[in-house]
Amino acid sequence: MPKPLKENPNWLVVRDRALVPAGAWARSRRDWIVTRDPVYAGLRRPGRTEQIAAGATVALLALMVVLLMLFQWNWLRGPIGDWASARYDREIELNGDLDVNLFSGTPSARIRGLRIGGPDWAAERDTLRVEDIQASVKILPLLSGRIEMPALTITRPEAVLIATEDGRKSWKLDPDAPDTGEGLKLPPIHRLTIRDGRLSLTEQRRDMTLEATITAREGTDGEAGFHLDGRGTMNGTPLTLTVRGGPFINIRRDRPYAFTAELAGVGSRLKADGSITRPFDLGQFQAALSLQGRDMADLYLLTGVTTPNTPPYRLSGALTRDDALFTFSDFSGRVGSSDLSGDLTVNKVGDRRRVEADLRSRLLDIEDLMAVLGAEPRVTPSGDTVVTSGAPGRLLPDAPLNVERLRVMDGTLRYRAARVKRNDLDIRQVDLGAELKDGILNLDPVAFNFNRGELRGTARINATRDMPYTTADFRLRGYPLESIIPARDGVPTVTGRALGRAKLEGPGASVHDFAAGSKGAISLVVPQGQMRAAFAELLGINLTAGLGKLLSGDTGSSEIRCAVADFTVSGGTATARTFVIDTTPVLARGSGTIDLGAETMNLRIDGETKQARLIRLWSPIVVQGPLTGPKVGVDSASVAGQVGLGAALGALINPLVALLPFVDPGLAEDANCGALISSAR
């Protein structure tokens, strides 16, 4: 049986060490207050001074109550308007009645005739006019520093929003405040009603105008809920915007608010079906987003995000917003004839937008990738993509690079294609990387893997100038010659591995313009290989050997000791500095130019045999015409001259002497392949 409390040793310790001293201290303080505190003495035995003070306090409280009962809130319309006008440097007026009810568990206010003028540069149009605003707040959350509104009713609001070319926004009351990219945050509103709202938006930078109606009402019919319907133009094309949401009744912060939105313009269409995670915090939402259009580059006008030119596209994925951070994750779809998937984020870093993208294709149509370089894509009825340079007869794309768009954002991109559809160049895989910073675009890597060999390089585009300036350095390693020169009669004409390098720089707004004004060097080297003997003989136009072997179907081969083509480029014209094809029977040397601007070539190849030939028609081979379809022939004037000389000698001297112009002693020597290859590399 437990001991009584007063006999418990623990209790005795607490009593003696804590309670007894505390009681003694309290009694001493009480005695001090009773005997010495003037306030206590005044309350027990008030004198004349205390009586006057108490009476004045009661009278003041009574006067305040009377004043509140008789106070006209309209008296404050002018002072409030004057203060707000001075604070925000624009005209702000309350032209109607102002009613406030403070004596309630939910204090309320009603404002009529609110007018907020535009800034000085847009003073001709008011930023906001509202016929009537009625609002109430809960008192208990307000006392703890939170605003919670049981009801808000806005009647006939008219908002005019103007954004200028240089980035000024008429709706920013504090233009000097930094733009953090955060969404609009409103207090919780349990019941929101908007009657006959009007919105007018002008965005000069994107050449956009929009006129919209806004309503929010209760009910269960098709007109209930939040409705925004807008029509306008963007870049001269029609623009439509539609937003739908449920009625604003009993909205709670912990219950997502569902919405749908659709934006269409400039050949693109975006649809979102999602929810605002925390109602009235527009900086937090998630949605299933689908987008489609004729060219991804058009999305810049709708979203402000710079994207490359593409064929028609259709993509869908999950879009989330966390204030300034937008994430388009796990999206997939098609671009032209290729599949595309990946993840993309858009963030606001300082005063600049930053984009990070990781993109992938399981199977790429190389024609779709050409559109990124400026070629014009066209999708055939069968679904295939066909691209052209943009000008008839041209090989290099001439679509201009939009430097303004590269200056407004930063970011990185990585794109990889696991497989590539069958193509003439035999490209099997693609790996691209890009980094954009302060208007300078670095492409690294730019890699194309072939069945055998690869093309890899880097490029730097300086878009800070009015005319972009590009430097590029690309290397070709191990590319099979049989992929360039077609086989004849089922037998490869030429075999071997090609090495090459193109190092160019110059101004130009398009790939074609860059090539047309570039300077640098282009080289192609074949360290060793095999060539059909017939074609090797024809490098020297040996009728007896070359044509004979071709006509007889001879498939024998000759060794290519080396082949070197080294060009210097200036003003868009590539001039042969070294052009040598050294085979076992023939040493051929070439000369001439390639005009990258006109996209034409004019080359001449002179062959010398290494073995004595009794009958040989000597004539250079000429390669002339457009890069897309050059013509190969012989210099007929040289052949005619050789035949004419033989005929003249036969008539004047002796028929045997007439054979001398057709005899080649075969004095050509092997080329110094090592030195030629080293100089070309």
GROMACS .gro file of N, CA and C in nm, residues 201 620 632:
model
    9
  201LEU      N    1  -0.473   4.257  -7.407
  201LEU     CA    2  -0.329   4.237  -7.395
  201LEU      C    3  -0.260   4.273  -7.526
  620PRO      N    4   4.340   1.555 -12.017
  620PRO     CA    5   4.299   1.572 -11.877
  620PRO      C    6   4.152   1.534 -11.858
  632VAL      N    7   3.151   1.465 -11.539
  632VAL     CA    8   3.289   1.420 -11.557
  632VAL      C    9   3.311   1.394 -11.705
   0.00000   0.00000   0.00000
